[in-house]
C-alpha cells in the first residue's frame, strides 16, 4: 500500500534532464534518450482518448463544450510548468504540445462553426441528438414515448426531403458541395448513432423493441434517403452527364483551413510564397532535365528523352526482382559512405507485396514502409492501362523511389519512430515523413547516386512532380484550379502518363490526406536540407550524426526539429515561429 501511495503521489509530468544532443555515433537503446514531458503527453493522450470515445454524439453542443474545457484545462496545466527549469528537450516538448493544443482548439471551433452552418439542411437534428445524449446518460427509457418521438422525427425528415426535392436549383446555389457533403456525413453519423442506441436495448428490453423497432427503422430509412438525395443532387450533381465512377470528386478546404494547417505545421510562409518556392525549384529541375536530355541526344526536348526512359522497363513478372536489387543497392551506398546508421533488424525485416489493380487507381506508383507495395500491371487491367503502368514504373523511375519507400525512407522512419520518443507520435507530420524521404532523393543526387542520364531523368521526374504537387494542391484547395486541370498540369508540365496523373490527383483530393500533405514533400525536404547545410556544412555534426539525430527525434514539425538540434536557436516560453528556410534549402 505504501508503494502504491508513493506512486500515486508522483506528478503526472516529469522535468527533462539535460543530455548531449549530438552523441549519436553509437547506437543507444531507446531508453537512453531523455523523457522530456513524456508523462504529460501520455496522460494527455489517455484522457483525450477517453473524452473522444465518450463525448461522441454528432452535432452535440454539449460534447463540443466539454472537449473545449478539457483542452483549456490542459493548456493551463502546461503553462504552470517552470519553463526555465526544463532541459532543451523538455522545452521542445513544451512548445510542441503548446502548438498542438492551440491547433486543436482552433480546429474544434472551426468544425463546430461549419456544423452550425449546415444545420438548416437538417431541421430535425435536435430530437435525435437529445435522444442520443439521454442514452449516454443512461436515462430511463419508455418505448411508447420514444416511438411517438421517432414518428414525429420521421415526419420532419420527410418534410425536409420534399422541400429540398422541390427546390434543388435554389439549394445548389445556397449550398456549395463541401457544405452539402458535410451534411451528408452528419446524417450518416446520426443514423449510425441511432442504430447503436437501438442495439443496446434490442433483445434485452422486449417492450422497448416492440414499440421502437418499426418507427426507428423508418427514421433511419428516411435519413438514408435524404442523405442520398443531397449526395446525388447537390454534392455530385453534374448536369447532362451520366454518373461516372471514375469522375474526380474532391473537397477543397479553402484559405482559412489552409492557414490553420500552415500554423499547425509551423510554416511561416503564405500559400502564394510557397507556390513561388515551388516554381523556383521547378526551374532548377528544368535546367537539369535539359542537360540530361542533351546527354542522351535529344537536345532540349526533355519530353522525348523522358519518353525514351519510360520504355526502359522490365518484363511483366520481373518487377519484384528489380525492386530487391534497387533496395540492396541503396543500402550499400548509404553504409559505404557512413551516411547514417541502419539497424540490422531494420534491413532484415522489410517485406514486399504486389498492389492490386483496384488500388492502383489511387496509387499508380509504389507505396512503402515495412511493406513496399509494388505497382505494375496485372492481367485484369485494360491493355492501355498495362502499358501506362509499365511506362510509369520503369527502371529509372523506380531507382529513384525504392529508397524513398524503404531505406533510408519510410521503412527506416517507421522502425525508428517505434523505438525513439514514440510519445511524440501525436505530432506526426508529412513535412517530416515525406520531407525526409524526398530529402534523401536530393542528398543522393548531390552524392552522384544517379549513374547515367537515364537515372538523372528518373530522379528529376519525381522532383518535378513534388514541385507540381505544391502548385496544384494549393491551387485546388484555394479554388483556383479544378481537378481536371490538375491532371492536365501533371501530364503537360511533369510528363505523367494520363492514367497515372489522374490517380495522383484522385489520391490528393478525395479526403484521405491533409490539405498540405502534397506540398509537404518538397517543403519538408527543403527544411531538412537547410538544417543539414547549417549543422553538417558548418562542422557541428557529421552526416551520420545529423541523420541519426533526425530519426531519433521522431516525427515532429521541422521547425521544432531545428529547435532540438540547433543550439543557436533560442527557446523561450513565448517562442514565435519565423524560420525562413527557402533560400538556405534551395537547389544549387
Coordinates of C-alpha atoms in Angstrom, one line a residue:
X1 CA 0.0 0.0 0.0
X2 CA 2.8 2.4 0.8
X3 CA 4.4 1.8 -2.5
X4 CA 1.2 2.4 -4.4
X5 CA 0.6 5.6 -2.4
X6 CA 4.1 6.8 -3.3
X7 CA 3.4 6.1 -7.0
X8 CA 0.2 8.0 -7.0
X9 CA 1.9 11.0 -5.4
X10 CA 4.2 11.4 -8.4
X11 CA 3.4 14.4 -10.6
X12 CA 1.9 13.5 -14.0
X13 CA 4.7 15.3 -15.8
X14 CA 8.5 15.0 -15.3
X15 CA 11.1 17.7 -15.9
X16 CA 13.6 16.6 -18.6
X17 CA 17.2 16.2 -17.6
X18 CA 19.7 17.8 -19.9
X19 CA 21.5 15.3 -22.2
X20 CA 24.1 15.6 -25.0
X21 CA 22.4 16.4 -28.3
X22 CA 24.9 15.1 -30.8
X23 CA 26.2 11.8 -29.2
X24 CA 24.7 9.7 -32.0
X25 CA 27.7 7.8 -33.4
X26 CA 26.9 4.9 -31.2
X27 CA 23.5 3.2 -31.3
X28 CA 21.9 3.5 -27.9
X29 CA 18.9 1.8 -26.7
X30 CA 15.6 3.6 -26.9
X31 CA 15.6 4.1 -23.1
X32 CA 18.8 6.1 -23.4
X33 CA 17.0 9.3 -24.5
X34 CA 15.7 11.9 -22.2
X35 CA 12.0 11.6 -21.3
X36 CA 11.1 15.3 -21.8
X37 CA 7.5 15.7 -20.9
X38 CA 6.6 12.1 -21.8
X39 CA 4.4 11.5 -18.8
X40 CA 2.5 14.7 -19.5
X41 CA 1.9 13.6 -23.1
X42 CA 0.9 10.1 -22.2
X43 CA -1.6 11.3 -19.6
X44 CA -3.0 13.9 -22.1
X45 CA -3.4 11.2 -24.8
X46 CA -5.1 8.8 -22.5
X47 CA -7.5 11.4 -21.1
X48 CA -8.2 12.8 -24.6
X49 CA -9.0 9.3 -25.8
X50 CA -11.5 8.7 -23.0
X51 CA -13.2 12.0 -23.8
X52 CA -13.4 11.4 -27.5
X53 CA -14.9 7.9 -27.1
X54 CA -17.4 9.1 -24.5
X55 CA -18.4 12.5 -26.0
X56 CA -19.1 11.2 -29.5
X57 CA -22.6 12.4 -30.3
X58 CA -22.6 14.1 -33.7
X59 CA -23.8 17.8 -33.7
X60 CA -23.8 17.9 -29.9
X61 CA -23.0 21.3 -28.5
X62 CA -22.5 19.8 -25.0
X63 CA -19.8 17.5 -26.4
X64 CA -18.0 20.4 -28.0
X65 CA -18.1 22.4 -24.8
X66 CA -16.7 19.5 -22.7
X67 CA -13.9 18.8 -25.1
X68 CA -13.0 22.5 -25.3
X69 CA -13.0 22.7 -21.5
X70 CA -10.5 19.8 -21.4
X71 CA -8.2 21.5 -23.9
X72 CA -8.2 24.7 -21.8
X73 CA -7.5 22.7 -18.6
X74 CA -4.5 21.1 -20.3
X75 CA -3.3 24.4 -21.6
X76 CA -3.4 25.9 -18.1
X77 CA -1.6 22.8 -16.7
X78 CA 1.2 23.2 -19.3
X79 CA 1.6 26.9 -18.5
X80 CA 2.1 26.1 -14.9
X81 CA 5.4 24.3 -15.7
X82 CA 8.6 26.2 -14.9
X83 CA 9.9 26.6 -18.5
X84 CA 13.3 27.8 -17.4
X85 CA 14.0 24.6 -15.4
X86 CA 13.3 22.4 -18.4
X87 CA 16.2 20.9 -20.5
X88 CA 16.3 21.7 -24.2
X89 CA 14.4 18.6 -24.9
X90 CA 11.8 19.5 -22.3
X91 CA 11.4 22.9 -23.9
X92 CA 10.9 21.4 -27.3
X93 CA 8.2 19.1 -25.8
X94 CA 6.6 22.1 -24.2
X95 CA 6.4 24.1 -27.4
X96 CA 5.2 21.1 -29.4
X97 CA 2.3 20.5 -27.0
X98 CA 1.5 24.2 -26.7
X99 CA 1.3 24.4 -30.5
X100 CA -0.9 21.3 -30.7
X101 CA -3.3 22.5 -28.0
X102 CA -3.7 25.8 -29.8
X103 CA -4.4 24.0 -33.1
X104 CA -6.8 21.5 -31.6
X105 CA -8.9 24.3 -30.0
X106 CA -9.0 26.3 -33.2
X107 CA -9.8 23.2 -35.3
X108 CA -12.6 22.2 -32.9
X109 CA -14.1 25.7 -33.0
X110 CA -13.9 25.7 -36.8
X111 CA -15.6 22.3 -37.0
X112 CA -18.4 23.5 -34.7
X113 CA -18.9 26.6 -36.8
X114 CA -19.1 24.6 -40.0
X115 CA -21.6 22.2 -38.4
X116 CA -23.8 25.1 -37.4
X117 CA -23.8 26.4 -40.9
X118 CA -25.3 23.2 -42.3
X119 CA -28.0 22.8 -39.6
X120 CA -30.7 24.4 -41.8
X121 CA -30.3 21.3 -44.1
X122 CA -31.2 19.1 -41.1
X123 CA -34.1 20.9 -39.2
X124 CA -34.9 17.6 -37.4
X125 CA -31.4 17.2 -35.8
X126 CA -32.3 18.3 -32.3
X127 CA -34.6 15.5 -31.1
X128 CA -32.1 12.9 -32.5
X129 CA -29.2 14.4 -30.6
X130 CA -31.3 14.8 -27.4
X131 CA -32.1 11.1 -27.6
X132 CA -28.5 10.0 -28.1
X133 CA -27.3 12.2 -25.2
X134 CA -30.1 10.8 -23.0
X135 CA -28.9 7.3 -23.8
X136 CA -25.3 8.2 -22.9
X137 CA -26.6 9.4 -19.5
X138 CA -28.4 6.1 -19.2
X139 CA -31.7 8.0 -18.6
X140 CA -34.7 5.7 -18.1
X141 CA -36.3 4.9 -21.4
X142 CA -40.0 4.4 -22.2
X143 CA -40.6 2.6 -25.5
X144 CA -44.0 4.1 -26.2
X145 CA -42.8 7.7 -25.6
X146 CA -39.7 7.1 -27.8
X147 CA -41.9 5.6 -30.6
X148 CA -44.0 8.8 -30.6
X149 CA -40.9 11.0 -30.8
X150 CA -39.5 8.9 -33.7
X151 CA -42.7 9.2 -35.6
X152 CA -42.5 13.0 -35.3
X153 CA -38.9 12.9 -36.4
X154 CA -39.8 10.9 -39.5
X155 CA -42.4 13.4 -40.4
X156 CA -39.8 16.2 -40.1
X157 CA -37.3 14.3 -42.3
X158 CA -40.0 13.6 -44.9
X159 CA -40.9 17.3 -45.0
X160 CA -37.3 18.3 -45.4
X161 CA -36.9 15.8 -48.2
X162 CA -39.9 17.1 -50.0
X163 CA -38.9 20.7 -49.6
X164 CA -35.4 20.1 -50.9
X165 CA -36.6 18.0 -53.8
X166 CA -38.9 20.8 -54.9
X167 CA -36.1 23.5 -54.8
X168 CA -33.0 21.8 -56.0
X169 CA -31.8 24.7 -58.1
X170 CA -32.0 27.1 -55.2
X171 CA -30.4 24.5 -52.9
X172 CA -27.4 24.2 -55.3
X173 CA -26.9 27.9 -55.2
X174 CA -27.2 28.1 -51.5
X175 CA -25.2 25.1 -50.5
X176 CA -21.8 24.6 -52.0
X177 CA -20.7 21.0 -52.5
X178 CA -18.4 21.0 -49.5
X179 CA -21.1 22.1 -47.1
X180 CA -23.6 19.7 -48.6
X181 CA -21.1 16.9 -48.3
X182 CA -20.7 17.8 -44.6
X183 CA -24.4 17.5 -44.1
X184 CA -24.4 14.0 -45.8
X185 CA -21.7 12.9 -43.4
X186 CA -23.5 14.2 -40.3
X187 CA -26.8 12.5 -41.5
X188 CA -25.0 9.2 -41.8
X189 CA -23.4 9.7 -38.3
X190 CA -26.9 10.4 -36.8
X191 CA -28.2 7.2 -38.5
X192 CA -25.3 5.2 -37.1
X193 CA -25.8 6.6 -33.6
X194 CA -29.5 5.6 -33.7
X195 CA -28.6 2.1 -34.8
X196 CA -26.1 1.7 -31.9
X197 CA -28.7 3.1 -29.4
X198 CA -31.3 0.6 -30.6
X199 CA -28.9 -2.4 -30.4
X200 CA -28.2 -1.5 -26.8
X201 CA -31.9 -2.3 -25.9
X202 CA -32.9 -4.7 -28.6
X203 CA -33.5 -8.2 -27.2
X204 CA -32.7 -7.1 -23.7
X205 CA -35.8 -4.9 -23.3
X206 CA -38.6 -6.7 -25.2
X207 CA -41.1 -3.9 -24.6
X208 CA -38.7 -1.4 -26.0
X209 CA -38.1 -3.5 -29.1
X210 CA -41.9 -4.0 -29.6
X211 CA -42.5 -0.2 -29.6
X212 CA -39.4 1.1 -31.2
X213 CA -38.2 -1.3 -33.9
X214 CA -40.5 -0.2 -36.7
X215 CA -40.5 3.6 -36.2
X216 CA -36.7 3.6 -35.8
X217 CA -36.3 1.6 -39.0
X218 CA -38.5 4.2 -40.8
X219 CA -36.5 7.1 -39.4
X220 CA -33.2 5.5 -40.4
X221 CA -34.6 4.8 -43.9
X222 CA -35.7 8.4 -44.2
X223 CA -32.3 9.7 -43.1
X224 CA -30.6 7.5 -45.6
X225 CA -32.9 8.6 -48.4
X226 CA -32.4 12.2 -47.5
X227 CA -28.7 11.8 -47.4
X228 CA -28.7 10.2 -50.8
X229 CA -30.8 13.0 -52.3
X230 CA -28.3 15.6 -51.1
X231 CA -25.4 13.5 -52.2
X232 CA -26.8 12.7 -55.7
X233 CA -28.5 16.0 -56.5
X234 CA -26.2 18.6 -54.8
X235 CA -22.8 17.2 -54.0
X236 CA -22.3 15.1 -57.1
X237 CA -24.6 17.0 -59.4
X238 CA -23.2 17.2 -63.0
X239 CA -25.8 18.5 -65.4
X240 CA -26.1 16.5 -68.6
X241 CA -23.5 13.9 -67.6
X242 CA -24.1 10.3 -66.6
X243 CA -22.8 9.1 -63.3
X244 CA -19.2 8.3 -63.8
X245 CA -17.4 6.1 -61.2
X246 CA -14.0 7.5 -62.4
X247 CA -15.1 11.1 -62.1
X248 CA -12.7 13.1 -59.9
X249 CA -14.6 14.4 -56.9
X250 CA -12.6 16.2 -54.2
X251 CA -13.0 18.6 -51.3
X252 CA -11.3 21.9 -51.4
X253 CA -10.8 23.3 -47.8
X254 CA -10.4 27.0 -48.5
X255 CA -8.0 29.7 -47.4
X256 CA -8.9 29.6 -43.8
X257 CA -8.3 25.9 -43.3
X258 CA -5.0 26.2 -45.3
X259 CA -3.9 29.0 -42.9
X260 CA -4.8 26.8 -39.9
X261 CA -2.9 23.9 -41.3
X262 CA 0.2 26.0 -42.0
X263 CA 0.1 27.3 -38.5
X264 CA -0.1 23.8 -37.1
X265 CA 2.9 22.8 -39.2
X266 CA 4.8 25.9 -38.0
X267 CA 5.4 27.1 -41.6
X268 CA 5.9 30.9 -41.8
X269 CA 5.1 31.3 -45.5
X270 CA 1.8 32.2 -47.2
X271 CA 0.4 29.8 -49.9
X272 CA 1.4 32.4 -52.6
X273 CA 5.0 32.3 -51.3
X274 CA 5.1 28.5 -51.2
X275 CA 4.0 28.5 -54.9
X276 CA 6.9 30.8 -55.7
X277 CA 9.3 28.4 -53.9
X278 CA 7.9 25.6 -56.0
X279 CA 8.3 27.5 -59.2
X280 CA 11.9 28.3 -58.3
X281 CA 12.7 24.6 -57.7
X282 CA 10.8 23.7 -60.9
X283 CA 13.2 26.0 -62.8
X284 CA 16.2 24.1 -61.4
X285 CA 14.7 20.8 -62.4
X286 CA 14.1 22.1 -65.9
X287 CA 17.7 23.2 -66.3
X288 CA 19.0 19.8 -65.1
X289 CA 16.4 17.9 -67.3
X290 CA 17.7 19.8 -70.3
X291 CA 21.3 18.7 -69.5
X292 CA 20.2 15.1 -69.2
X293 CA 18.2 15.3 -72.4
X294 CA 21.1 16.7 -74.3
X295 CA 23.4 13.9 -72.9
X296 CA 21.0 11.4 -74.5
X297 CA 21.0 13.1 -77.8
X298 CA 17.5 14.6 -77.6
X299 CA 18.6 18.2 -77.5
X300 CA 16.3 20.3 -75.3
X301 CA 13.3 18.1 -76.0
X302 CA 13.0 16.7 -72.4
X303 CA 9.7 15.0 -73.3
X304 CA 11.3 12.8 -75.9
X305 CA 14.1 12.0 -73.5
X306 CA 11.7 11.1 -70.8
X307 CA 9.6 9.0 -73.2
X308 CA 12.7 7.1 -74.0
X309 CA 13.4 6.4 -70.3
X310 CA 9.8 5.2 -69.9
X311 CA 10.4 2.4 -72.4
X312 CA 13.2 1.0 -70.2
X313 CA 11.1 -1.2 -68.0
X314 CA 11.3 -4.9 -67.1
X315 CA 9.0 -7.5 -68.5
X316 CA 5.8 -8.4 -66.7
X317 CA 6.6 -10.6 -63.7
X318 CA 10.1 -9.3 -63.2
X319 CA 9.4 -6.1 -61.2
X320 CA 9.8 -7.7 -57.8
X321 CA 13.3 -8.8 -58.7
X322 CA 14.2 -5.3 -59.8
X323 CA 12.9 -3.8 -56.5
X324 CA 15.0 -6.1 -54.4
X325 CA 18.1 -5.2 -56.4
X326 CA 17.5 -1.5 -56.1
X327 CA 16.8 -1.7 -52.4
X328 CA 20.1 -3.5 -51.7
X329 CA 22.0 -1.1 -53.9
X330 CA 20.7 1.9 -51.9
X331 CA 21.6 0.2 -48.5
X332 CA 25.1 -0.4 -49.7
X333 CA 25.5 3.1 -51.0
X334 CA 24.5 4.6 -47.6
X335 CA 26.6 2.3 -45.5
X336 CA 29.7 2.5 -47.6
X337 CA 29.6 6.3 -47.2
X338 CA 28.7 6.2 -43.5
X339 CA 25.7 8.5 -44.1
X340 CA 23.5 7.1 -41.3
X341 CA 23.0 4.1 -39.0
X342 CA 20.8 1.3 -40.4
X343 CA 19.9 -1.2 -37.6
X344 CA 20.4 -4.8 -38.8
X345 CA 16.9 -5.8 -37.9
X346 CA 15.5 -3.0 -40.0
X347 CA 17.4 -4.3 -43.0
X348 CA 16.2 -7.8 -42.3
X349 CA 12.5 -7.3 -41.9
X350 CA 11.1 -5.2 -44.8
X351 CA 8.6 -7.1 -47.0
X352 CA 7.2 -6.8 -50.4
X353 CA 3.7 -7.2 -51.9
X354 CA 2.1 -6.6 -55.3
X355 CA -0.5 -3.9 -55.4
X356 CA -4.0 -4.9 -56.7
X357 CA -5.4 -3.2 -59.8
X358 CA -8.1 -1.5 -57.8
X359 CA -5.7 0.2 -55.5
X360 CA -3.5 1.3 -58.4
X361 CA -6.4 3.6 -59.5
X362 CA -5.4 5.7 -56.5
X363 CA -1.7 4.8 -56.1
X364 CA -0.2 4.3 -59.5
X365 CA 3.3 4.1 -58.1
X366 CA 4.9 2.3 -55.1
X367 CA 3.9 2.9 -51.6
X368 CA 6.2 1.9 -48.7
X369 CA 7.1 1.4 -45.1
X370 CA 7.8 -2.0 -43.6
X371 CA 5.9 -3.4 -46.6
X372 CA 6.6 -2.0 -50.1
X373 CA 3.6 -2.3 -52.4
X374 CA 4.6 -2.6 -56.0
X375 CA 2.6 -1.0 -58.8
X376 CA 2.9 -2.9 -62.0
X377 CA 0.3 -4.3 -64.5
X378 CA -2.0 -7.1 -63.5
X379 CA -3.7 -9.4 -66.0
X380 CA -7.1 -7.8 -65.3
X381 CA -6.1 -4.3 -66.4
X382 CA -7.1 -2.9 -69.8
X383 CA -4.3 -3.1 -72.4
X384 CA -3.7 0.7 -72.4
X385 CA -3.6 0.8 -68.6
X386 CA -1.0 -2.0 -68.6
X387 CA 1.2 -0.1 -70.9
X388 CA 0.9 3.1 -68.9
X389 CA 1.7 1.3 -65.7
X390 CA 4.9 -0.2 -67.1
X391 CA 6.0 3.1 -68.5
X392 CA 5.3 4.9 -65.3
X393 CA 7.1 2.3 -63.2
X394 CA 10.2 1.9 -65.4
X395 CA 13.6 1.0 -64.1
X396 CA 14.9 4.6 -63.7
X397 CA 11.8 6.0 -62.1
X398 CA 11.8 3.0 -59.7
X399 CA 15.5 3.5 -58.9
X400 CA 14.6 7.0 -57.6
X401 CA 11.7 5.7 -55.4
X402 CA 12.6 2.4 -53.9
X403 CA 14.9 4.0 -51.3
X404 CA 12.2 6.7 -50.7
X405 CA 9.8 3.9 -49.6
X406 CA 12.3 1.6 -47.8
X407 CA 15.8 2.6 -46.6
X408 CA 16.6 5.4 -45.8
X409 CA 12.9 6.4 -46.3
X410 CA 9.7 5.2 -44.9
X411 CA 10.7 1.8 -43.6
X412 CA 13.6 3.1 -41.7
X413 CA 11.5 6.0 -40.4
X414 CA 8.8 3.7 -39.1
X415 CA 11.4 1.4 -37.5
X416 CA 13.0 4.3 -35.6
X417 CA 9.8 6.2 -34.6
X418 CA 8.6 3.0 -32.9
X419 CA 11.7 3.0 -30.8
X420 CA 12.7 6.6 -30.2
X421 CA 10.4 9.1 -28.5
X422 CA 7.3 7.3 -29.5
X423 CA 5.2 9.6 -27.3
X424 CA 5.7 12.3 -29.9
X425 CA 3.7 10.4 -32.5
X426 CA 0.8 12.8 -31.7
X427 CA 2.7 15.4 -33.6
X428 CA 3.4 13.3 -36.7
X429 CA 3.6 15.4 -39.8
X430 CA 4.2 14.7 -43.5
X431 CA 6.8 17.5 -43.5
X432 CA 9.0 15.1 -41.5
X433 CA 7.8 11.8 -43.0
X434 CA 7.6 12.7 -46.7
X435 CA 10.1 15.6 -46.4
X436 CA 12.8 13.2 -45.1
X437 CA 12.2 10.7 -47.9
X438 CA 12.5 13.4 -50.6
X439 CA 15.4 15.0 -48.8
X440 CA 17.3 11.7 -49.4
X441 CA 16.5 11.9 -53.1
X442 CA 18.1 15.3 -53.1
X443 CA 21.1 14.2 -51.0
X444 CA 21.7 11.2 -53.1
X445 CA 21.6 13.3 -56.2
X446 CA 24.3 15.5 -54.7
X447 CA 26.4 12.4 -53.9
X448 CA 26.2 11.2 -57.5
X449 CA 23.9 8.3 -56.8
X450 CA 22.4 8.6 -60.4
X451 CA 24.9 6.7 -62.7
X452 CA 23.6 7.8 -66.1
X453 CA 21.4 10.5 -67.8
X454 CA 18.6 8.0 -67.6
X455 CA 19.0 7.8 -63.9
X456 CA 19.0 11.6 -63.6
X457 CA 15.8 11.9 -65.7
X458 CA 14.2 9.3 -63.3
X459 CA 15.1 11.4 -60.3
X460 CA 14.2 14.7 -61.9
X461 CA 10.8 13.3 -62.9
X462 CA 10.0 12.8 -59.2
X463 CA 11.5 16.1 -58.1
X464 CA 9.4 17.9 -60.7
X465 CA 6.4 16.0 -59.5
X466 CA 6.9 17.3 -55.9
X467 CA 7.1 20.9 -57.2
X468 CA 3.9 20.3 -59.2
X469 CA 2.2 19.0 -56.1
X470 CA 2.7 22.2 -54.2
X471 CA 1.3 24.2 -57.1
X472 CA -1.8 22.1 -57.9
X473 CA -2.7 21.1 -54.4
X474 CA -2.7 24.6 -53.0
X475 CA -4.5 25.9 -56.1
X476 CA -7.1 23.2 -55.8
X477 CA -7.7 23.9 -52.1
X478 CA -7.9 27.7 -52.8
X479 CA -10.4 27.0 -55.5
X480 CA -8.3 28.4 -58.4
X481 CA -7.7 25.0 -60.1
X482 CA -10.1 22.2 -60.9
X483 CA -9.2 18.6 -60.5
X484 CA -9.3 18.0 -64.3
X485 CA -6.9 21.0 -64.7
X486 CA -4.6 19.5 -62.2
X487 CA -4.4 16.3 -64.3
X488 CA -3.6 18.3 -67.4
X489 CA -0.9 20.1 -65.4
X490 CA 0.8 16.9 -64.3
X491 CA 0.7 15.5 -67.9
X492 CA 2.0 18.6 -69.6
X493 CA 4.4 20.0 -67.0
X494 CA 5.8 16.8 -65.4
X495 CA 5.3 14.2 -68.1
X496 CA 3.0 11.8 -66.3
X497 CA 1.0 9.2 -68.1
X498 CA -2.6 10.4 -68.1
X499 CA -3.8 7.4 -66.1
X500 CA -1.2 7.9 -63.5
X501 CA -1.8 11.6 -63.3
X502 CA -5.5 11.0 -62.8
X503 CA -4.7 8.6 -60.0
X504 CA -2.3 11.1 -58.3
X505 CA -4.9 13.8 -58.4
X506 CA -7.6 11.5 -57.1
X507 CA -5.3 10.5 -54.3
X508 CA -4.7 14.1 -53.4
X509 CA -8.2 15.5 -53.3
X510 CA -10.5 12.8 -52.2
X511 CA -10.2 13.5 -48.5
X512 CA -7.7 10.9 -47.2
X513 CA -4.9 13.3 -46.8
X514 CA -4.4 16.6 -45.0
X515 CA -4.6 19.7 -47.3
X516 CA -0.8 20.3 -47.0
X517 CA 0.2 16.7 -47.5
X518 CA 1.2 17.0 -51.1
X519 CA 3.1 20.2 -50.5
X520 CA 4.9 18.7 -47.6
X521 CA 7.2 16.5 -49.7
X522 CA 9.2 19.4 -51.2
X523 CA 8.8 21.9 -48.4
X524 CA 9.9 19.4 -45.7
X525 CA 12.9 18.4 -47.8
X526 CA 14.0 22.0 -48.2
X527 CA 13.7 22.5 -44.5
X528 CA 15.8 19.4 -43.8
X529 CA 18.4 20.4 -46.4
X530 CA 18.6 23.9 -44.9
X531 CA 19.2 22.4 -41.5
X532 CA 21.7 19.9 -42.8
X533 CA 23.7 22.6 -44.6
X534 CA 24.0 24.6 -41.4
X535 CA 24.8 21.7 -38.9
X536 CA 26.8 19.4 -41.2
X537 CA 28.1 22.1 -43.6
X538 CA 29.0 24.2 -40.6
X539 CA 31.0 21.4 -39.0
X540 CA 28.8 20.9 -35.9
X541 CA 27.8 17.4 -36.8
X542 CA 28.8 14.6 -39.2
X543 CA 26.3 13.4 -41.8
X544 CA 25.7 10.2 -39.7
X545 CA 25.2 12.2 -36.5
X546 CA 22.7 14.5 -38.2
X547 CA 20.7 11.8 -39.9
X548 CA 20.6 9.6 -36.8
X549 CA 19.5 12.6 -34.7
X550 CA 16.7 13.5 -37.1
X551 CA 15.3 10.0 -36.9
X552 CA 15.6 9.8 -33.1
X553 CA 13.6 13.0 -32.6
X554 CA 10.5 11.2 -34.1
X555 CA 8.0 12.8 -36.5
X556 CA 7.7 16.5 -35.5
X557 CA 7.4 19.8 -37.3
X558 CA 10.8 20.6 -38.8
X559 CA 10.8 23.9 -37.1
X560 CA 10.9 22.0 -33.8
X561 CA 13.4 19.5 -35.1
X562 CA 15.6 22.6 -35.8
X563 CA 15.0 23.8 -32.2
X564 CA 16.0 20.4 -30.8
X565 CA 19.3 20.1 -32.8
X566 CA 20.5 23.6 -33.4
X567 CA 21.7 25.2 -30.2
X568 CA 21.8 28.6 -31.8
X569 CA 18.0 28.7 -31.8
X570 CA 16.9 30.4 -28.6
X571 CA 13.9 28.7 -27.0
X572 CA 11.6 30.7 -24.8
X573 CA 8.1 30.1 -23.4
X574 CA 6.7 32.6 -25.9
X575 CA 8.7 31.2 -28.9
X576 CA 7.4 32.5 -32.2
X577 CA 7.7 30.6 -35.5
X578 CA 9.6 32.6 -38.1
X579 CA 12.2 30.3 -39.8
X580 CA 12.7 31.4 -43.4
X581 CA 14.3 28.2 -44.8
X582 CA 13.6 28.5 -48.5
X583 CA 16.9 30.3 -49.5
X584 CA 19.2 28.1 -47.4
X585 CA 17.4 24.9 -48.7
X586 CA 17.3 25.9 -52.3
X587 CA 18.6 23.6 -55.1
X588 CA 22.0 24.7 -56.4

